[in-house]
PDB file of C-alpha atoms in Angstrom:
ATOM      1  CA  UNK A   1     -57.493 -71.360 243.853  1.00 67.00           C
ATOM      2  CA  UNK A   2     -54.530 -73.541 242.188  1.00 84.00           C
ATOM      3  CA  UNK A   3     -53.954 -76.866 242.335  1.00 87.00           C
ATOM      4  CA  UNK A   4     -50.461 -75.657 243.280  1.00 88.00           C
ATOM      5  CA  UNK A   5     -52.073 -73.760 246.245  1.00 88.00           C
ATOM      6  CA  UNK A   6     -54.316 -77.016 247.187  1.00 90.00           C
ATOM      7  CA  UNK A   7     -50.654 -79.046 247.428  1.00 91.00           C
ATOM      8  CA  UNK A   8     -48.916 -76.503 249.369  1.00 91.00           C
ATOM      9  CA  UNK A   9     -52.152 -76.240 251.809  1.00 93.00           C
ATOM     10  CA  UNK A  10     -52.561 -80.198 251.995  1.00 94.00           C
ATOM     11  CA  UNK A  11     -48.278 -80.873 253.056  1.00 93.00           C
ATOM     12  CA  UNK A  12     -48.508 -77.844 255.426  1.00 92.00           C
ATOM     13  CA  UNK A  13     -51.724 -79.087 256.954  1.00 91.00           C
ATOM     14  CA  UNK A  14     -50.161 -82.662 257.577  1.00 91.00           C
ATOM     15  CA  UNK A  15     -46.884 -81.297 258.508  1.00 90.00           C
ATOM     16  CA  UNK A  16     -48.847 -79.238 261.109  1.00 87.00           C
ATOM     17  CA  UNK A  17     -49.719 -82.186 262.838  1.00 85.00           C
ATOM     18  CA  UNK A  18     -45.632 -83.404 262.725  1.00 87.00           C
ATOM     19  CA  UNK A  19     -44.709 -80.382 265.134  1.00 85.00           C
ATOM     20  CA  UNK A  20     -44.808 -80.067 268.388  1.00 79.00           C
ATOM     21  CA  UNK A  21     -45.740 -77.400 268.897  1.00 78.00           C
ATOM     22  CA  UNK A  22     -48.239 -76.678 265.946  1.00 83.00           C
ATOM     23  CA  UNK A  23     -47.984 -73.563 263.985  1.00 89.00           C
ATOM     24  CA  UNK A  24     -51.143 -72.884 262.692  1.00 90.00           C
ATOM     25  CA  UNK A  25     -49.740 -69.369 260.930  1.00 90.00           C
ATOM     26  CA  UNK A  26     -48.764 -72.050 259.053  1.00 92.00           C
ATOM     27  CA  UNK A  27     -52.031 -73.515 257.345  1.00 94.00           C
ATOM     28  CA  UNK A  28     -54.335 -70.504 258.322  1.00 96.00           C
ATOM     29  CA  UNK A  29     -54.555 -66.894 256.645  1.00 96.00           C
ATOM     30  CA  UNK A  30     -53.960 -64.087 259.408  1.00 96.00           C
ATOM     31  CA  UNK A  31     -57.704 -63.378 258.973  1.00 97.00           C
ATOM     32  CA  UNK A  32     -58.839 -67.255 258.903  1.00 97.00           C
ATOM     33  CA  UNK A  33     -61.376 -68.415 261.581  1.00 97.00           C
ATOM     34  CA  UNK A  34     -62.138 -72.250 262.576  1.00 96.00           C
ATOM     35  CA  UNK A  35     -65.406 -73.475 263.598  1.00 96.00           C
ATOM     36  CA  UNK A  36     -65.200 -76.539 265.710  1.00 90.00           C
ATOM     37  CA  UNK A  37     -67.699 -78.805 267.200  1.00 87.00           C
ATOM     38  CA  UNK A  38     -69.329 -77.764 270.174  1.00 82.00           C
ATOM     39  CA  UNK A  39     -68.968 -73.914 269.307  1.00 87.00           C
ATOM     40  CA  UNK A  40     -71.154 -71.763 267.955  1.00 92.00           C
ATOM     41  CA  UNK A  41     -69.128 -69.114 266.876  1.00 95.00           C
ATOM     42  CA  UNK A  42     -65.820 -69.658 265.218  1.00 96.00           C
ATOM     43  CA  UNK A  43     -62.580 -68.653 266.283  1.00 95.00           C
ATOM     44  CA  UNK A  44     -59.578 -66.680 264.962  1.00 96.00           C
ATOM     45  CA  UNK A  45     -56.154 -68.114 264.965  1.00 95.00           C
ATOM     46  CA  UNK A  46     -54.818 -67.598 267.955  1.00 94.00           C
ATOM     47  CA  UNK A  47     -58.272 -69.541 269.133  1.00 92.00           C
ATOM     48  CA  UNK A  48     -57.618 -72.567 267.063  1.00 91.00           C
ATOM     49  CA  UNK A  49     -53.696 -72.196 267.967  1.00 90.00           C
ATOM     50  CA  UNK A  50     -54.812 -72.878 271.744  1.00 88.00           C
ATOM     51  CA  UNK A  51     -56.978 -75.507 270.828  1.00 86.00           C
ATOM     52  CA  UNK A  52     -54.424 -77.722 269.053  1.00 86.00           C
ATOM     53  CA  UNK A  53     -52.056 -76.810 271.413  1.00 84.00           C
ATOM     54  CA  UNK A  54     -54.345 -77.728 274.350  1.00 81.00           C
ATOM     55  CA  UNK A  55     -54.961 -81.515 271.954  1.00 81.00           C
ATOM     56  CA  UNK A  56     -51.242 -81.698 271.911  1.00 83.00           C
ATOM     57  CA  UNK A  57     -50.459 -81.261 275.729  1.00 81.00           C
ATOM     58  CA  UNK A  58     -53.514 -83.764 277.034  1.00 77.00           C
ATOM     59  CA  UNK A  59     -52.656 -86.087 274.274  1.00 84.00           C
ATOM     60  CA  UNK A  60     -49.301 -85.933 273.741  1.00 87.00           C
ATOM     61  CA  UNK A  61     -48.589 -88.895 271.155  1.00 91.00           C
ATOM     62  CA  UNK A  62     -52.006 -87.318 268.782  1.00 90.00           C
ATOM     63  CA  UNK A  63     -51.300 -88.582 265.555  1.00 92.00           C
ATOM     64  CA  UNK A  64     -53.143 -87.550 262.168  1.00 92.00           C
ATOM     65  CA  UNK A  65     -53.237 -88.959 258.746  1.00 94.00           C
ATOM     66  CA  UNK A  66     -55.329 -88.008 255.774  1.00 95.00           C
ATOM     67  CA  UNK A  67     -57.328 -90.618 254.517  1.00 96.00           C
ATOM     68  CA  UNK A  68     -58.580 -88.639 251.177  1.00 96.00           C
ATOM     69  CA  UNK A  69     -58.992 -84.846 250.256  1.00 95.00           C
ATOM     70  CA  UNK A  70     -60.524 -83.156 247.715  1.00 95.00           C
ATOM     71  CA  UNK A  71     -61.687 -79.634 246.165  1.00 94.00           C
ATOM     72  CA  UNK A  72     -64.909 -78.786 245.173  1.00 92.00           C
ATOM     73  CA  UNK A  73     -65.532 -75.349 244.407  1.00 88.00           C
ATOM     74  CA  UNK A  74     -63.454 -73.377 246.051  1.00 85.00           C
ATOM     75  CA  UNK A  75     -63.093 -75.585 249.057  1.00 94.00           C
ATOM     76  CA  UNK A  76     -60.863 -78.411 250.176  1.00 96.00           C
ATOM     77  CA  UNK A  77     -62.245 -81.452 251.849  1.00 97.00           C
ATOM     78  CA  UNK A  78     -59.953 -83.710 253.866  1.00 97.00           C
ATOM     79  CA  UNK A  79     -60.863 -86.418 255.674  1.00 97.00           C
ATOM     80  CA  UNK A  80     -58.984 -87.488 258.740  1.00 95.00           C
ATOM     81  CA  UNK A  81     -58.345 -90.021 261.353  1.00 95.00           C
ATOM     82  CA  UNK A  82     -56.657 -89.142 264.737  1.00 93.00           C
ATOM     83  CA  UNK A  83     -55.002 -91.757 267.095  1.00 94.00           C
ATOM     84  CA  UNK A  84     -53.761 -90.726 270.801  1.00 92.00           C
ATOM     85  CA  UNK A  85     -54.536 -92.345 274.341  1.00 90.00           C
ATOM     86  CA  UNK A  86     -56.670 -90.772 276.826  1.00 83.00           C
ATOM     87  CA  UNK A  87     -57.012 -92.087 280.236  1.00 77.00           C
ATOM     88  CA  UNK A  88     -54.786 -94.793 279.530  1.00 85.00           C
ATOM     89  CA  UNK A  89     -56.668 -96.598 276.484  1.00 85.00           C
ATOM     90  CA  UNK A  90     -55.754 -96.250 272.610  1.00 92.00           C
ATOM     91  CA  UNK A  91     -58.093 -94.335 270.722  1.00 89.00           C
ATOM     92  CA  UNK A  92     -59.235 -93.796 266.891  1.00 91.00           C
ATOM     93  CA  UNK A  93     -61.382 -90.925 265.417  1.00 91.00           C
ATOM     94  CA  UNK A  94     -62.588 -89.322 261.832  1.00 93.00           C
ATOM     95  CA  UNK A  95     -63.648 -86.491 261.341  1.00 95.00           C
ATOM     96  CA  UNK A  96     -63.591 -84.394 257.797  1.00 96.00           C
ATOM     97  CA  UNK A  97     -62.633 -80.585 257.886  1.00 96.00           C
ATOM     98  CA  UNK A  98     -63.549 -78.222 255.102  1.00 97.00           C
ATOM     99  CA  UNK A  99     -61.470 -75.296 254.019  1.00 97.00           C
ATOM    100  CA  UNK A 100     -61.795 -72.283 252.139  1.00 96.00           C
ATOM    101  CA  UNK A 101     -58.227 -70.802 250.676  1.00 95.00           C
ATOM    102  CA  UNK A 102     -56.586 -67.870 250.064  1.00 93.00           C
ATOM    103  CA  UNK A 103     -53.693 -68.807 247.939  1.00 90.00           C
ATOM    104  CA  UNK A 104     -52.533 -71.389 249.939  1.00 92.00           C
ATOM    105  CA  UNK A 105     -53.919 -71.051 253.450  1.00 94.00           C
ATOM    106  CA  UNK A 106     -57.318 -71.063 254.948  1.00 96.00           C
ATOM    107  CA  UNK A 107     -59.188 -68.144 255.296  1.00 97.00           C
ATOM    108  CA  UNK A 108     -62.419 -70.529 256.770  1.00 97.00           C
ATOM    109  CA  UNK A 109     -62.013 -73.613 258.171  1.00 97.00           C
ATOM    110  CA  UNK A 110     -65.245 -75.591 259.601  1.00 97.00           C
ATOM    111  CA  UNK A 111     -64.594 -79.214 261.563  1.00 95.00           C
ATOM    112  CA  UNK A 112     -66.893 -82.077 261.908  1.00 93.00           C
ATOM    113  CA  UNK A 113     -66.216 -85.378 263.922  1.00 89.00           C
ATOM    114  CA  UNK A 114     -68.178 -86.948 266.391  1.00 82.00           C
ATOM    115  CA  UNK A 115     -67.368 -86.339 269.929  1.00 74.00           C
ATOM    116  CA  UNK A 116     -69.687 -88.420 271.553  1.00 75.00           C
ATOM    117  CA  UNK A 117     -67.973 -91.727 269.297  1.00 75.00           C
ATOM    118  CA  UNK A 118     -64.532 -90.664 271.070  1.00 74.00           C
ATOM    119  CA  UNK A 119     -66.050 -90.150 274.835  1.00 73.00           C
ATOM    120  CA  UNK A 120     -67.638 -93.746 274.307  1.00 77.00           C
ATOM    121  CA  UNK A 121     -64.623 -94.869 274.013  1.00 75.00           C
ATOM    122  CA  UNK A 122     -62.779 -93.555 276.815  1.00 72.00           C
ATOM    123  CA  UNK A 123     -65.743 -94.488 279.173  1.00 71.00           C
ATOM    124  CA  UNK A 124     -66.674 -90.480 279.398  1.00 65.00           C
ATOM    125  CA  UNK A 125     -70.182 -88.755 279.855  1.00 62.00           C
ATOM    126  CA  UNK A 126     -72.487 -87.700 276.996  1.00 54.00           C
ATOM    127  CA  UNK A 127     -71.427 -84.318 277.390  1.00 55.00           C
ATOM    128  CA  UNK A 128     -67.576 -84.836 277.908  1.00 54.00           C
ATOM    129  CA  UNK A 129     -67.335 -82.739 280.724  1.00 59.00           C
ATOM    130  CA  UNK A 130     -65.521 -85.643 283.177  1.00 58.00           C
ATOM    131  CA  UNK A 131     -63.062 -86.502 280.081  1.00 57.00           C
ATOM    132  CA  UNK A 132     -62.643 -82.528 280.041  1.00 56.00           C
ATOM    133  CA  UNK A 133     -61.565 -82.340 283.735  1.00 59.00           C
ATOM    134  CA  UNK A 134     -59.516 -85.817 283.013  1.00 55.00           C
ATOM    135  CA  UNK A 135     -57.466 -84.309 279.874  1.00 52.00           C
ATOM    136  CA  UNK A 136     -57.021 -81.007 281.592  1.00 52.00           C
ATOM    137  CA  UNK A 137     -55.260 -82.618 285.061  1.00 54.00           C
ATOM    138  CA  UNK A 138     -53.185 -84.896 282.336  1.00 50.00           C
ATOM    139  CA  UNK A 139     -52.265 -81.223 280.741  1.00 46.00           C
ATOM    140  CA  UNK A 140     -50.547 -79.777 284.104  1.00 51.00           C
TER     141      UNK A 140
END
């Protein structure tokens, strides 16, 4: 891995998050999988594809910055903070995602924030499920 490859990965990663709609051919190897919270199995691109899509359409002004990134053997760390409004209110969360490349896309990506943070602050149940049915009706 190159810090040349690192670069190109990092810009396409925030760019990513610029378009609407997200390419995620862009950032992820043909082969790449993404391992979310709340799954237990990863999924391949076209997975992940839907799920950023899906983040787009319910929250259609999600915005993301990268606070810091880093690589430590053979992976790239980036930390993140995401802003959009759900039901109405304004709201902030982190989370970190870690990246293995191949040249300069990820061939496994695993992503950690806190979900129960974000559905405290939209007023939702432990579990999500109401915010779930809320951000799917504000999809149609």
């Amino acid at each position: 891995m190159s810090e040349q490859d690192n670069l190109e990965f990092i810009e396409a990663y925030l760019d990513n998050w610029r378009k609407d709609p997200p390419d995620l051919r862009d950032v992820f190897h043909p082969e790449g999988t993404l391992l979310p919270p709340g799954n237990e199995e990863p999924v391949d691109v076209a997975g992940a594809q839907r799920l950023v899509e899906g983040t787009r359409k319910a929250i259609p002004d999600v915005s993301l910055e990268i606070l810091h990134w880093a690589e430590r053997d053979g992976h790239i760390f980036i930390e993140w903070e995401m802003k959009g409004t759900i039901r109405g209110k304004q709201v902030t969360w982190r989370g970190i995602n870690r990246n293995r490349l191949r040249g300069p896309k990820s061939i496994e990506a695993v992503s950690y924030w806190d979900r129960k943070g974000l559905f405290d602050q939209v007023g939702a149940a432990a579990d999500g499920a109401d915010l779930t049915r809320t951000v799917e009706q504000e999809a149609r």
